[in-house]
Each structure stands twice: as C-alpha cells, then as structure tokens.
mmCIF file of C-alpha atoms in Angstrom:
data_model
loop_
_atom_site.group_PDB
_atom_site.id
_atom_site.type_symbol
_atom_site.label_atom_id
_atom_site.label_comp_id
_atom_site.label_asym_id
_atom_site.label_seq_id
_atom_site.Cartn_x
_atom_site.Cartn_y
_atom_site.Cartn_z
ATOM 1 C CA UNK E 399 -21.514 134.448 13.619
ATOM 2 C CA UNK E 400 -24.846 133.461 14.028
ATOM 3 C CA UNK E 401 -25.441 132.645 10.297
ATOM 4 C CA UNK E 402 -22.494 130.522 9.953
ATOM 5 C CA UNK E 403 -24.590 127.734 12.245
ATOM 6 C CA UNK E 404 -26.940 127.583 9.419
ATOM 7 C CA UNK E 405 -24.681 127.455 6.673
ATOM 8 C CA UNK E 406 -22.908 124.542 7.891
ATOM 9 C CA UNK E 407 -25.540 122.682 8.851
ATOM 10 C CA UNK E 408 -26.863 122.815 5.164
ATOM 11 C CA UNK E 409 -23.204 121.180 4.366
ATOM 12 C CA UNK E 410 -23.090 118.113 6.619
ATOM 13 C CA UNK E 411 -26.757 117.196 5.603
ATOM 14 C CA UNK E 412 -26.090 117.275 2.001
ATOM 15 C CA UNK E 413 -22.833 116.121 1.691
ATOM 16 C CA UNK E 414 -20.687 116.283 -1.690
ATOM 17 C CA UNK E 415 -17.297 115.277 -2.808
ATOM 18 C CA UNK E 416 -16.055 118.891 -2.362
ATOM 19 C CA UNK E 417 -17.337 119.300 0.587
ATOM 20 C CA UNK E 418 -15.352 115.846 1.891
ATOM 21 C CA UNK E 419 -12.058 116.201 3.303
ATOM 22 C CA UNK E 420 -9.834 114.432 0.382
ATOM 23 C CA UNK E 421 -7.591 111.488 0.998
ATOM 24 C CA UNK E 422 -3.998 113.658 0.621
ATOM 25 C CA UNK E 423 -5.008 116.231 3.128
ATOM 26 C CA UNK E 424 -6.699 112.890 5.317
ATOM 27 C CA UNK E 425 -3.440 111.447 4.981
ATOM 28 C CA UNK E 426 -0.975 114.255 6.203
ATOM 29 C CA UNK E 427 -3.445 114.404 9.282
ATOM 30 C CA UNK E 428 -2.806 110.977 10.373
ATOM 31 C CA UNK E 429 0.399 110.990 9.951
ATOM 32 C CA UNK E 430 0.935 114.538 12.009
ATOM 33 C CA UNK E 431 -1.154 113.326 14.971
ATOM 34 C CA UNK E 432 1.182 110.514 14.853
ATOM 35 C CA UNK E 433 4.296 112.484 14.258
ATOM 36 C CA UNK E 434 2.845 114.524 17.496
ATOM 37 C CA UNK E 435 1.670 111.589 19.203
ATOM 38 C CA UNK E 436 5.711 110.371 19.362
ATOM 39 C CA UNK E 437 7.134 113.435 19.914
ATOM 40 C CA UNK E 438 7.457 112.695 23.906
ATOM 41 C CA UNK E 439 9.443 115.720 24.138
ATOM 42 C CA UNK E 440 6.820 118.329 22.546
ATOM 43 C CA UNK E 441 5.444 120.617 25.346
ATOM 44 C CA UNK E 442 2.646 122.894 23.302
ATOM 45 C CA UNK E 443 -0.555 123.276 23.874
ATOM 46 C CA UNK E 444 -1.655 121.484 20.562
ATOM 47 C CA UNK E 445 -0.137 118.048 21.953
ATOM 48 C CA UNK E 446 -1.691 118.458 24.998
ATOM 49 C CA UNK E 447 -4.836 118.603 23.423
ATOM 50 C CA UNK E 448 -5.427 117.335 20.760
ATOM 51 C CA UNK E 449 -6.530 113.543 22.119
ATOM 52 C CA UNK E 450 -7.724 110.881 19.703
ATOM 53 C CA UNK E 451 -10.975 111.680 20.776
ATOM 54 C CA UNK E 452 -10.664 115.379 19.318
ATOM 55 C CA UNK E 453 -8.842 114.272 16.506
ATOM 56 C CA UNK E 454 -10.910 112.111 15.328
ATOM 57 C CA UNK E 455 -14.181 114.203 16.020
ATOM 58 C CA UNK E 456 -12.294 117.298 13.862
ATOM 59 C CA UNK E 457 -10.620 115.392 11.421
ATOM 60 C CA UNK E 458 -13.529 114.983 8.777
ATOM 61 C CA UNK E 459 -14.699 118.904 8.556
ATOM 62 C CA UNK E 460 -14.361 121.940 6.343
ATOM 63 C CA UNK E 461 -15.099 125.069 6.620
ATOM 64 C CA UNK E 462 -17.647 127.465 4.419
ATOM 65 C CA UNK E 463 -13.898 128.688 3.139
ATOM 66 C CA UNK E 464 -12.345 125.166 2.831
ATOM 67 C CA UNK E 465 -10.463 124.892 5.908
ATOM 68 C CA UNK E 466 -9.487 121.414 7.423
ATOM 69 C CA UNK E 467 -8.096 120.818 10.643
ATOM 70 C CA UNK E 468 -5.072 120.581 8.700
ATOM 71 C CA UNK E 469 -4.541 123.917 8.308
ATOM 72 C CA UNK E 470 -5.049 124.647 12.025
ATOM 73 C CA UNK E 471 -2.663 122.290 12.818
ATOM 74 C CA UNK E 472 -0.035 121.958 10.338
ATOM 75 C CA UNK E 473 2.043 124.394 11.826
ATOM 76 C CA UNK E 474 2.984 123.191 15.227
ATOM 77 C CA UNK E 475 2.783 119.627 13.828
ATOM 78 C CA UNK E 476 5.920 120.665 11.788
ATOM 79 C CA UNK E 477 7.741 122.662 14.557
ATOM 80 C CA UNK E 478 7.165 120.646 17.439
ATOM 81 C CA UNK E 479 8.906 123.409 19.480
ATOM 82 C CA UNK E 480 5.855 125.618 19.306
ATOM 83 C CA UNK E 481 4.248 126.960 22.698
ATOM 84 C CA UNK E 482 0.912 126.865 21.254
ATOM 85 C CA UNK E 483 1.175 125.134 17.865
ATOM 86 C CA UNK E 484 -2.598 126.291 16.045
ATOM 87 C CA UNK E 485 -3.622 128.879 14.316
ATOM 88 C CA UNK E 486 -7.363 129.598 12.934
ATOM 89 C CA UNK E 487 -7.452 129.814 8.928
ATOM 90 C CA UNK E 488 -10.447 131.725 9.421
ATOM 91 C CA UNK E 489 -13.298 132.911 11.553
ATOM 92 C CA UNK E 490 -15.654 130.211 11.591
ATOM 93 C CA UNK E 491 -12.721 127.558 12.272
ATOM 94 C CA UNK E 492 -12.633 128.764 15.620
ATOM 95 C CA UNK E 493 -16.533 127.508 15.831
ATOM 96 C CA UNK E 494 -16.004 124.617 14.134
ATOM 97 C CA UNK E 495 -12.844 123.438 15.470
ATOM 98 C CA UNK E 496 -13.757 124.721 19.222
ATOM 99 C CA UNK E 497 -13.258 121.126 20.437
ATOM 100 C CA UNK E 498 -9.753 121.482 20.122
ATOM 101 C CA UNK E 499 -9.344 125.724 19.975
ATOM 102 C CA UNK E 500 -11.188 125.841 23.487
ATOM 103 C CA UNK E 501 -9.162 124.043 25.901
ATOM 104 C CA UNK E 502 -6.021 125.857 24.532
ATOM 105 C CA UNK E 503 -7.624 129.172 24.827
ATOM 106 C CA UNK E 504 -8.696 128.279 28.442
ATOM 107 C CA UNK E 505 -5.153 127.130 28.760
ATOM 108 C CA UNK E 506 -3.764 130.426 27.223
ATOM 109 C CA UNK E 507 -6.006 133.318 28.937
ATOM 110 C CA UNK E 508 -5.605 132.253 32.480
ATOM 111 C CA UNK E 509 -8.916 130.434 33.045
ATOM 112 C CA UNK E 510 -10.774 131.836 30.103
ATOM 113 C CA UNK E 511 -13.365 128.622 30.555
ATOM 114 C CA UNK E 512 -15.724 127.656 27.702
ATOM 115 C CA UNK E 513 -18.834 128.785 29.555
ATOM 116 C CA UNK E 514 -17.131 132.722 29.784
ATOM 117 C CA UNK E 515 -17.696 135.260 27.510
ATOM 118 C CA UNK E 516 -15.608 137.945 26.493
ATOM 119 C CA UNK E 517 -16.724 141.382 27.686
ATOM 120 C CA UNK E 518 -17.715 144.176 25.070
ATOM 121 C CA UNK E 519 -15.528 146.811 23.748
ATOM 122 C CA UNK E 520 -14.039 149.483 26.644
ATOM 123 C CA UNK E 521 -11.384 151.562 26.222
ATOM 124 C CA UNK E 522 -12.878 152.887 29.504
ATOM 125 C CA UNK E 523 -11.394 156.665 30.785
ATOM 126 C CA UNK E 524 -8.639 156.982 28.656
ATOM 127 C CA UNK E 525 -7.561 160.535 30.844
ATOM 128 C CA UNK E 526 -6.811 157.983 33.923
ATOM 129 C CA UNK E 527 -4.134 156.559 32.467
ATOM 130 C CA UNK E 528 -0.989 158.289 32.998
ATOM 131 C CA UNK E 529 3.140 157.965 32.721
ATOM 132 C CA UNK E 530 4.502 155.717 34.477
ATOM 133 C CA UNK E 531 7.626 156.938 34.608
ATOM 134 C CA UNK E 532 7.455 160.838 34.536
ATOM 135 C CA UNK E 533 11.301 161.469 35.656
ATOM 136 C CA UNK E 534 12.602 158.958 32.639
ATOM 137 C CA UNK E 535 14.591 157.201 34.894
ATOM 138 C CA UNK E 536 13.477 153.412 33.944
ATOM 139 C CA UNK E 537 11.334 153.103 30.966
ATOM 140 C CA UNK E 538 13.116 153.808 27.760
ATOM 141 C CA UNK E 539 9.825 153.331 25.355
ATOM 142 C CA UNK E 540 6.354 152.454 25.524
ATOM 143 C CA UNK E 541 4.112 150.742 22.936
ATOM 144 C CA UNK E 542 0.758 149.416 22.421
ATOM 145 C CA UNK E 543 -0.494 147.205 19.827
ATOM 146 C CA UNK E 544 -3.661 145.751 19.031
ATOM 147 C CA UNK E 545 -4.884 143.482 16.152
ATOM 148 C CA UNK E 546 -8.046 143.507 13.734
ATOM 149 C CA UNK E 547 -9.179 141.315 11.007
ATOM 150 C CA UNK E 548 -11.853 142.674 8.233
ATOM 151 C CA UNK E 549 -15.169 140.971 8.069
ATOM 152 C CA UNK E 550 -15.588 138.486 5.509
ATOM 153 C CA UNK E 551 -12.477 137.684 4.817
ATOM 154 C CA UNK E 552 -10.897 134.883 5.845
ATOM 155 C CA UNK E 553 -7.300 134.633 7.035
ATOM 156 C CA UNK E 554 -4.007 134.343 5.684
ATOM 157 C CA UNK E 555 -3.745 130.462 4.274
ATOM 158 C CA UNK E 556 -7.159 130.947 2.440
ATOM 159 C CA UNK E 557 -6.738 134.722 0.848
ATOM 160 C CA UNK E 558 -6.567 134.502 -2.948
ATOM 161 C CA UNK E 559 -3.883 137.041 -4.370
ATOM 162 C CA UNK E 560 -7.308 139.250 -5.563
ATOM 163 C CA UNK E 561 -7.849 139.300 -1.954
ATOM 164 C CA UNK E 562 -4.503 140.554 -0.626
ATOM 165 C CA UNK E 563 -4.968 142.941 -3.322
ATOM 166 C CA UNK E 564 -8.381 144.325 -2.584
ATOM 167 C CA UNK E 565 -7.646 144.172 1.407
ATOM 168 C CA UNK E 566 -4.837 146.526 0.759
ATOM 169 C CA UNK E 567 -6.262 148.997 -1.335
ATOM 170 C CA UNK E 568 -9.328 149.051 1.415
ATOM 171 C CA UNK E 569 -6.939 149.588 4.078
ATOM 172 C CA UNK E 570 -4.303 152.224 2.515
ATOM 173 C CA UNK E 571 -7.522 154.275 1.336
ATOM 174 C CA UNK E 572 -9.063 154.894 4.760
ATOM 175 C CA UNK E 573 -5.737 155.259 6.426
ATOM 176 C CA UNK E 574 -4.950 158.324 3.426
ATOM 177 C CA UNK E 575 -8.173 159.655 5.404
ATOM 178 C CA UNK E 576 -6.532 159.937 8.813
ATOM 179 C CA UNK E 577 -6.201 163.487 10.407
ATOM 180 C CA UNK E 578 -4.296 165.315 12.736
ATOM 181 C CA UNK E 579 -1.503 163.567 14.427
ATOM 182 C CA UNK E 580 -2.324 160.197 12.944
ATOM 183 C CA UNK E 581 -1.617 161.845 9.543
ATOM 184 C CA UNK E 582 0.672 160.272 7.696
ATOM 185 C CA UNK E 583 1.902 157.708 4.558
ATOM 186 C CA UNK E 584 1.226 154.059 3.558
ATOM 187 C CA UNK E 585 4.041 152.440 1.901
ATOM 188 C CA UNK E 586 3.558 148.536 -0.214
ATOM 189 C CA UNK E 587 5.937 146.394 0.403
ATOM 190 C CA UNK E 588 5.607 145.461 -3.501
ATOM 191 C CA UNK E 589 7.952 147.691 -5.517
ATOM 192 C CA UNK E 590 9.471 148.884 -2.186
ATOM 193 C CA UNK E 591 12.516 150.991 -3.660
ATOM 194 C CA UNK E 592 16.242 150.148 -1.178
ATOM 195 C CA UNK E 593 15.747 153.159 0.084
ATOM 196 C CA UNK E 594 12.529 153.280 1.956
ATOM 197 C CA UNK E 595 13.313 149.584 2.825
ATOM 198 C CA UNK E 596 16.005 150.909 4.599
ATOM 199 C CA UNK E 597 14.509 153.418 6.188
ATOM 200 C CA UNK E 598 11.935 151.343 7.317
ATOM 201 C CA UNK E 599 14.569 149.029 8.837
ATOM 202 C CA UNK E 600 16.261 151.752 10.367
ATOM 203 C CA UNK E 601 12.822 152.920 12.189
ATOM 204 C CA UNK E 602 12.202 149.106 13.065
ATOM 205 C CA UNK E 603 9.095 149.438 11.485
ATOM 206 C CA UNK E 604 9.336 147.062 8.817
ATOM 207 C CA UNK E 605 8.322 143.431 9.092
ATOM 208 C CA UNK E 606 10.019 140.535 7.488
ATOM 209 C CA UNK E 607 8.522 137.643 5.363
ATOM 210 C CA UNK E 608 6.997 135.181 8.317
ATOM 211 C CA UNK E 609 9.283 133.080 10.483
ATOM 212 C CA UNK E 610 9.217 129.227 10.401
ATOM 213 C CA UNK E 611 6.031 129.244 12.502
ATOM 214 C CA UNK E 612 4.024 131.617 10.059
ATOM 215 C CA UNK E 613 5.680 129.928 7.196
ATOM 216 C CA UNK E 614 4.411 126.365 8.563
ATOM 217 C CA UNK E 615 1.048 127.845 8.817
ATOM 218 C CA UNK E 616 0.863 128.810 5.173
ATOM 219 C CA UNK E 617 0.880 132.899 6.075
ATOM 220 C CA UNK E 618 3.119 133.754 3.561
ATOM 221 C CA UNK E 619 1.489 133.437 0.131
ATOM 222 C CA UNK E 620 1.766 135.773 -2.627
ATOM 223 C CA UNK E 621 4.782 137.392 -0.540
ATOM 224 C CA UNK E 622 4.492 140.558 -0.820
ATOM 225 C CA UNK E 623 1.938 141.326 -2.368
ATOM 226 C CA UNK E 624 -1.603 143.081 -0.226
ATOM 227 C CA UNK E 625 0.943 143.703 2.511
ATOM 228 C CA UNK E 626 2.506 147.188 3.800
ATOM 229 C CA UNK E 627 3.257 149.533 6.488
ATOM 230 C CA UNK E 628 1.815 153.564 7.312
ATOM 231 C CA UNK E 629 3.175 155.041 9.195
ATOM 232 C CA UNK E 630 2.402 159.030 10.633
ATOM 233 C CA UNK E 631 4.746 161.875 10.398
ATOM 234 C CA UNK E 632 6.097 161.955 13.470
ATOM 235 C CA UNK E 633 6.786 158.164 13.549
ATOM 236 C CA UNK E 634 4.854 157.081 17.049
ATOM 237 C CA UNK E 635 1.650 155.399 15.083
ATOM 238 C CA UNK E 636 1.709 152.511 12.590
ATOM 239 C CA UNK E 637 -0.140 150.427 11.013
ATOM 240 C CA UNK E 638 1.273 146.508 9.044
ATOM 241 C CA UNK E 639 -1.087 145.439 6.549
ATOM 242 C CA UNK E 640 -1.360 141.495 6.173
ATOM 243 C CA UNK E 641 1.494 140.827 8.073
ATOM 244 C CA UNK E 642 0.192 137.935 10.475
ATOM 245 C CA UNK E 643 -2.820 139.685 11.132
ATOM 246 C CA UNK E 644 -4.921 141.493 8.705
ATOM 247 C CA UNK E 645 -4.257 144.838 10.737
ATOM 248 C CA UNK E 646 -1.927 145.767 13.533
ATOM 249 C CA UNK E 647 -2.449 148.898 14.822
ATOM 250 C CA UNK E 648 0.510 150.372 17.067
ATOM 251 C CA UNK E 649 1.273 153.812 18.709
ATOM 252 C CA UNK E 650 4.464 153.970 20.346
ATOM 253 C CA UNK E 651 7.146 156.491 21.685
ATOM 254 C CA UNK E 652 10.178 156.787 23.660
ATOM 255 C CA UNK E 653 9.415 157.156 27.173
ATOM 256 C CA UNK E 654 7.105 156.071 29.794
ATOM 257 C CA UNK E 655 3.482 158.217 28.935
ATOM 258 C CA UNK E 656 1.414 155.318 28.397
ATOM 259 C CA UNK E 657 -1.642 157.148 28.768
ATOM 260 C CA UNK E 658 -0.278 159.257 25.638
ATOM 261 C CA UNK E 659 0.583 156.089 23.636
ATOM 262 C CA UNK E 660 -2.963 154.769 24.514
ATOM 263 C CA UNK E 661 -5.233 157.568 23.632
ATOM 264 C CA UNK E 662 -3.425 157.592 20.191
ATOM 265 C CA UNK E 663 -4.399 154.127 19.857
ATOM 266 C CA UNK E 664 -7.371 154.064 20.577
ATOM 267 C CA UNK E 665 -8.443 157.517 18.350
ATOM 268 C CA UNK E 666 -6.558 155.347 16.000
ATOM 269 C CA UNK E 667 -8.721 152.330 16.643
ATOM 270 C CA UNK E 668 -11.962 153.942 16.407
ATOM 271 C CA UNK E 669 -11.477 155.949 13.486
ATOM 272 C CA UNK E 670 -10.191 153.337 10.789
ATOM 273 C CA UNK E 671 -13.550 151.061 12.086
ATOM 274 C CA UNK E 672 -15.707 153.879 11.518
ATOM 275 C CA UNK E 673 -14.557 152.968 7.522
ATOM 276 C CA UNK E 674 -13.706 149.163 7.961
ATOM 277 C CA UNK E 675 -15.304 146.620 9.413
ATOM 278 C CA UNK E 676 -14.116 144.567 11.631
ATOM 279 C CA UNK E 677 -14.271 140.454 13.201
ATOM 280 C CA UNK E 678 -16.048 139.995 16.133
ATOM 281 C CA UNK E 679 -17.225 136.978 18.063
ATOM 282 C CA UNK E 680 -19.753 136.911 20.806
ATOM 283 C CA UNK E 681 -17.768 135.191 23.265
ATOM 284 C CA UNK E 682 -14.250 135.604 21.987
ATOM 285 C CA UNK E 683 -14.044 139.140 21.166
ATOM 286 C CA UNK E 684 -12.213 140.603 18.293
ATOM 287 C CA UNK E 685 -10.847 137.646 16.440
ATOM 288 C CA UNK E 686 -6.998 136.901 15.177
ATOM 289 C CA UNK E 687 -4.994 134.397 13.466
ATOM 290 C CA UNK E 688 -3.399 133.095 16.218
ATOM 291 C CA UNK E 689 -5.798 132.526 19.964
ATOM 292 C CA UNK E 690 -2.935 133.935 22.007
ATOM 293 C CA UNK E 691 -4.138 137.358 20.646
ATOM 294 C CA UNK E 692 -7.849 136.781 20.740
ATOM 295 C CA UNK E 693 -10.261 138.942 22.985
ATOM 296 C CA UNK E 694 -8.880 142.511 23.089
ATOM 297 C CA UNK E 695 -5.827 141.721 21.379
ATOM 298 C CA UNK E 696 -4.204 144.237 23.308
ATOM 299 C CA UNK E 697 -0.487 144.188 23.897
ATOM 300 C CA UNK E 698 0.635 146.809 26.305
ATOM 301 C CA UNK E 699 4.193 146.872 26.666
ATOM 302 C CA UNK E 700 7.657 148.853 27.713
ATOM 303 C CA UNK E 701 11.484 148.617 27.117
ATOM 304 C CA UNK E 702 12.171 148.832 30.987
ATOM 305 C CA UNK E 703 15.542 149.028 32.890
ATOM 306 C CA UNK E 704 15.700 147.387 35.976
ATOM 307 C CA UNK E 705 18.995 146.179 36.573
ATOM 308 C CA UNK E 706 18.933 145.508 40.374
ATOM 309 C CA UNK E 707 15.443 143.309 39.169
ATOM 310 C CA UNK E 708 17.577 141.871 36.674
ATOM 311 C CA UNK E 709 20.235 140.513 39.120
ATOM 312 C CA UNK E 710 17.142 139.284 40.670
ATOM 313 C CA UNK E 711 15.226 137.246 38.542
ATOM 314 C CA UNK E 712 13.005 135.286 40.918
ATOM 315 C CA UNK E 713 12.227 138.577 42.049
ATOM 316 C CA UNK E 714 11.601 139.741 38.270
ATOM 317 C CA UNK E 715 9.279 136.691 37.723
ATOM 318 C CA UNK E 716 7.427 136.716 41.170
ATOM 319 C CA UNK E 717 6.135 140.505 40.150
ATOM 320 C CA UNK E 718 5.350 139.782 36.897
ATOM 321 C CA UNK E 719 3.030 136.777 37.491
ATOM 322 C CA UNK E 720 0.769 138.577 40.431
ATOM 323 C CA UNK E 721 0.265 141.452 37.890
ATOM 324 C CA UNK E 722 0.252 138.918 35.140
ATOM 325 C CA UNK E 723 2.939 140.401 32.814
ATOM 326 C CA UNK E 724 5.030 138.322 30.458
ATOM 327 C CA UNK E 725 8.965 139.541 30.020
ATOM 328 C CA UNK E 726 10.774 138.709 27.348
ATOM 329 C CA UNK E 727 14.181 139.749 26.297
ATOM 330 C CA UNK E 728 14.641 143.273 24.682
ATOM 331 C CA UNK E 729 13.894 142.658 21.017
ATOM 332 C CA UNK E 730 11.371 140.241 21.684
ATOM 333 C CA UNK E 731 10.116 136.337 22.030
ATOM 334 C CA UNK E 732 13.077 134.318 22.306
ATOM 335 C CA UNK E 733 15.837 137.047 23.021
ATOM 336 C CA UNK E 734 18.100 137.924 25.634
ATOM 337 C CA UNK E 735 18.027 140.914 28.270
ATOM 338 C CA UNK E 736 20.802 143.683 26.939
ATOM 339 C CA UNK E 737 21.964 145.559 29.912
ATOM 340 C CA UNK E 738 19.174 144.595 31.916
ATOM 341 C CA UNK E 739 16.721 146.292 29.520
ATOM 342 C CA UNK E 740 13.560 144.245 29.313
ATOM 343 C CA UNK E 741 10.263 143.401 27.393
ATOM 344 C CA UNK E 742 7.352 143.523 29.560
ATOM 345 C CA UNK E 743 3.901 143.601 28.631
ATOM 346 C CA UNK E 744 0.308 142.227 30.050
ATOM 347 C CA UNK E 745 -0.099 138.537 29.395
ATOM 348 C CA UNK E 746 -3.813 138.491 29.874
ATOM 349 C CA UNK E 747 -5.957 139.858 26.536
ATOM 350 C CA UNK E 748 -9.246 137.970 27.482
ATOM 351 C CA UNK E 749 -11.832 138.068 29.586
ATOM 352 C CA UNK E 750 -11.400 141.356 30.691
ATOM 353 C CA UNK E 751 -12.081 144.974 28.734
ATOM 354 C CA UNK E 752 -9.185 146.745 26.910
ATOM 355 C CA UNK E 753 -9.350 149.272 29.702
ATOM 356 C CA UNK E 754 -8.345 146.617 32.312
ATOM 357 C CA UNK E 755 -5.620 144.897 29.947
ATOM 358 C CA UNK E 756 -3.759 148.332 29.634
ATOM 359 C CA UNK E 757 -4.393 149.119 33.666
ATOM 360 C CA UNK E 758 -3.288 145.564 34.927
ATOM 361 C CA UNK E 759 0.289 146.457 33.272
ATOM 362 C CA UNK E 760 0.555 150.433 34.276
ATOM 363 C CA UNK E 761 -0.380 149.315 37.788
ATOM 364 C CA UNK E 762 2.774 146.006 37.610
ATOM 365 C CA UNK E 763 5.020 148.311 35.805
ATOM 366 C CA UNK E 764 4.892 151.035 38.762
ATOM 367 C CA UNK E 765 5.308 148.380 41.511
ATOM 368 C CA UNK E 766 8.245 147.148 39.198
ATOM 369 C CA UNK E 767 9.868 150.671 39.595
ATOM 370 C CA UNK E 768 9.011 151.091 43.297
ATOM 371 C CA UNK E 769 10.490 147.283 44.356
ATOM 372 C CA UNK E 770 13.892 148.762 41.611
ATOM 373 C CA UNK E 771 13.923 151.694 43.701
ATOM 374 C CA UNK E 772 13.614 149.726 47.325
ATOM 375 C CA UNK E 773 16.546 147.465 46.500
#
C-alpha cells in the first residue's frame, strides 16, 4: 500500500478536470447524505457515521481507479435498511476514505480501534482442531469460508468486462492445477447449459445474480460474465469466482469435523496463493469488498440442532455473545430457524489470527452442546 501514498499525493497537487469529482456524481452525494440525513428511522452504521464533518472532508476525492465516495456509499444510501450500508470499490478507498471506513470497522470488529493492527497470517496447528461433535448427535454440517481479492485489481463497480474476463481465466487455470482431494472442475456461469445449472442448484453451490444490496453497490456488471464456480469431486471444496468477492474459498461437509473442513481450507488457501496473488493491508489484513469480512475473512460456521436452546433463546443469545458467535436462521442472514436447526458462526474476523477465529467458535460450539445436553 505504501506506494499508493505517493501516487495520490501527485493527484491533489496537480489537480485536473478528470481528476475532479464531476457535478452529477457531486450532486447524487448531496442529495444521499440528505436522503440519509432524514431517514430518522435508518439504524446502519453508514448513518451513524457519516457526520457532515466526514462528508464533507470525503466528498471531493477519487481514487487512482476513479472511485468517489459515491460508490462507497451509494448502496446503503438506497436501502436504508442496511446494517452496515458501505462497501470499498477498491483497495486504496479503504485508505482514502478511512475517515468514514474506520469508525464502522471499529464498530463492526468488536473494538478493532484505528491505532490496532491486524495480526499476520496463522493458520496456527491445524492438527488441534478437532470434531466437535464426534457422535453426530447435534451438528448436521460444517463449513468454512474465507475471501481473497487479486492484487491490482480493483473491485467489482470498477472491473472493465476485459477484467472479469482475464480474472477468470487466471483463476480457473490455477484451480485446473489443484491435486489430490482438492481435484476437481471449474464451471462459467456464461454458457452454463440447464443442466449443470441445475445441478449446481441442487448442490447449493451456485450463486445468484447479487441481491438489492450488491445490486445498489454496482456488483453486478457484465452479469455473468468473469464469474463461476469449481468445485472438487467429492463436492466438500469450492471455490465462486467474482461473485461479491473476487474469490471465496469454502470446504465444507456434513457433520461436525471441523478440524477436517479446516485443514482442507487452508491446503486450499495456500496452494492457489502460491499461483495468485493476493490483497493485503498492513493493518487490515486481507482486504474484501465489504469491511464486515476484512482481516481474516474467516467465516467458521455449522448447521446446529439445539432445540431445547431454541426454546430458549435468551439462553441461545447469552452463549453466543461471550464466545462471540452470530446465529442466524438456517439458510442464512435474514431467515428463520427450521426445526430448531441453526446458523452459527464466529462474528469476530479481525484483530485476531485465523487460528483464533476458527478456535473462538469450536470452543462456543462445544459449550453450546454441553449447556443442550444439561437442559
């Protein structure tokens, strides 16, 4: 990142009409932080933090790829229901734009202050990790995901269709190199025949075009072209190709062995940046589109059945919180519990190593099971 400082200081001395933010995109900006402004009943993080101050500190700059605050912004400005409400159209705007980013990342990560720096890379002793439910009894599946982004390139709203292009072929060409387990096919979404799209839907591996947030963020240009899915033989690793983030890399399988799922993950993980580079900031790790993945980007998470929790959802929620774990309903953000089956994964991804991320859920999921088994 360090080069970036220099390039942009270049720009603001020697200012030219390009390099101005023009009138129409000056003008949607005032009129969102107003829109925002009004909204009394808008709870995200972007209204809390945005201030006039910020606003009109960010408001003027661009970007070495173009970016305004306007693109950071737009999204949560038009659905005022958002939790967060920005995303980063590329690296640097998370330099640029820190006035704003920063506070909402402390918000986010759980005191993840301005002054703190995200730790280096650990998968730390991958053997310790074991299954945390060895007689089956409670955890149905277990997953873990993590996100990368491939140096110089910015991300979704500013790829051309070249890029998407290139981006793909870089990515299904190193993961046709994977070996052993991980061995398996990439399939583009662009000339997708019925049937693979339906066995891809089938699997739940495919993704759909963005939702209203993505779409509101501009993530879903040149649909579909530079994105698609690998997958390995026996179906428990996968990869999505410009989907929100460049790469999301997930092993998964039925049952509770999350060491298992994580080793493959991280073999995974190590191998395709051996062959592609990835984004990486000094102090906020590996870098996403969206700063509630930021840091290690790791999401650790199982399909769990708990129903005597369930009947108990103070209970549910008390747990969760001390081992800082975020449930959700079964398929998801925004979805209900079916038969008492829940989402639950670590809420934390910064601040602390991936090792940690993946421990602080194995050790919340087992306490789950023991308090299930108590009541």
């Amino acid at each position: 990142m360090g080069n970036l400082a220099g390039k942009r200081k270049s720009i603001s001395s020697n200012k030219t009409v390009s390099e101005m933010v023009d009138a129409a995109t000056m003008e949607k900006l005032e009129a969102g932080f107003q829109k925002l402004q009004a909204a009394t009943d808008c709870k995200s993080l972007l209204k809390k933090y945005l201030t006039k101050e910020v606003f009109d500190s960010l408001k003027t700059k661009k970007t070495s790829f173009g970016s305004t605050l306007l693109d950071v912004i737009q999204s949560g400005v038009e659905n005022l229901d958002s939790g967060v409400g920005v995303y980063a159209p590329d690296a640097e705007a998370y330099s640029l734009f820190a006035d704003l980013f920063d506070p909402i990342i402390e918000d986010y990560h759980a005191g993840f202050k301005k002054s703190d720096s995200h730790p280096a890379k650990d998968f730390g002793d991958v053997d310790s990790v074991g299954n945390v439910d060895p007689d089956g009894t409670y955890v149905i599946s277990t997953r873990v995901r993590c996100g990368r982004s491939m140096q110089g390139y910015p991300f979704n709203p500013c790829l051309t269709e070249a890029q998407y292009k290139e981006m793909e072929e870089k990515v299904s060409s190193t993961l046709s190199g994977l070996e052993g387990e991980l061995k398996g096919q990439y399939y583009p979404l662009t000339g997708m025949t019925k049937e693979v799209q339906q066995k891809l839907i089938d699997d739940h591996f495919l993704f759909k075009e963005g939702d209203r947030f993505l779409q509101a963020a501009n993530a879903c240009r040149f649909w579909p072209t530079g994105r698609g899915i690998y997958h390995n033989n026996n179906k428990t690793f996968l990869v999505w190709c410009n989907e929100e983030d460049h790469l999301r890399i997930i092993s998964m399988q039925q049952g509770g062995d999350l060491g298992q799922v994580y080793r493959r993950l991280v073999t995974a993980a190590n191998d395709i940046e051996k062959r592609v580079p990835f984004s990486h900031h000094d102090r906020l790790g590996f870098l996403t589109f969206c700063p509630t993945n930021l840091g290690t980007t790791i999401r650790a998470s199982v399909h769990i059945k708990v129903p005597k929790l369930a009947a108990d959802k103070a209970k549910l929620e008390e747990v969760a919180a001390k081992y800082s774990l975020q449930v959700r309903g079964t398929r998801g953000e925004h979805t209900e519990a079916e038969g008492g089956v829940y989402d639950i994964s670590n809420k934390r991804r910064m601040g602390l190593t991936e090792y940690q991320a993946v421990k602080e859920m194995h050790d919340g999921i087992l306490e789950l099971i023991k308090i299930e088994k108590s009541l």
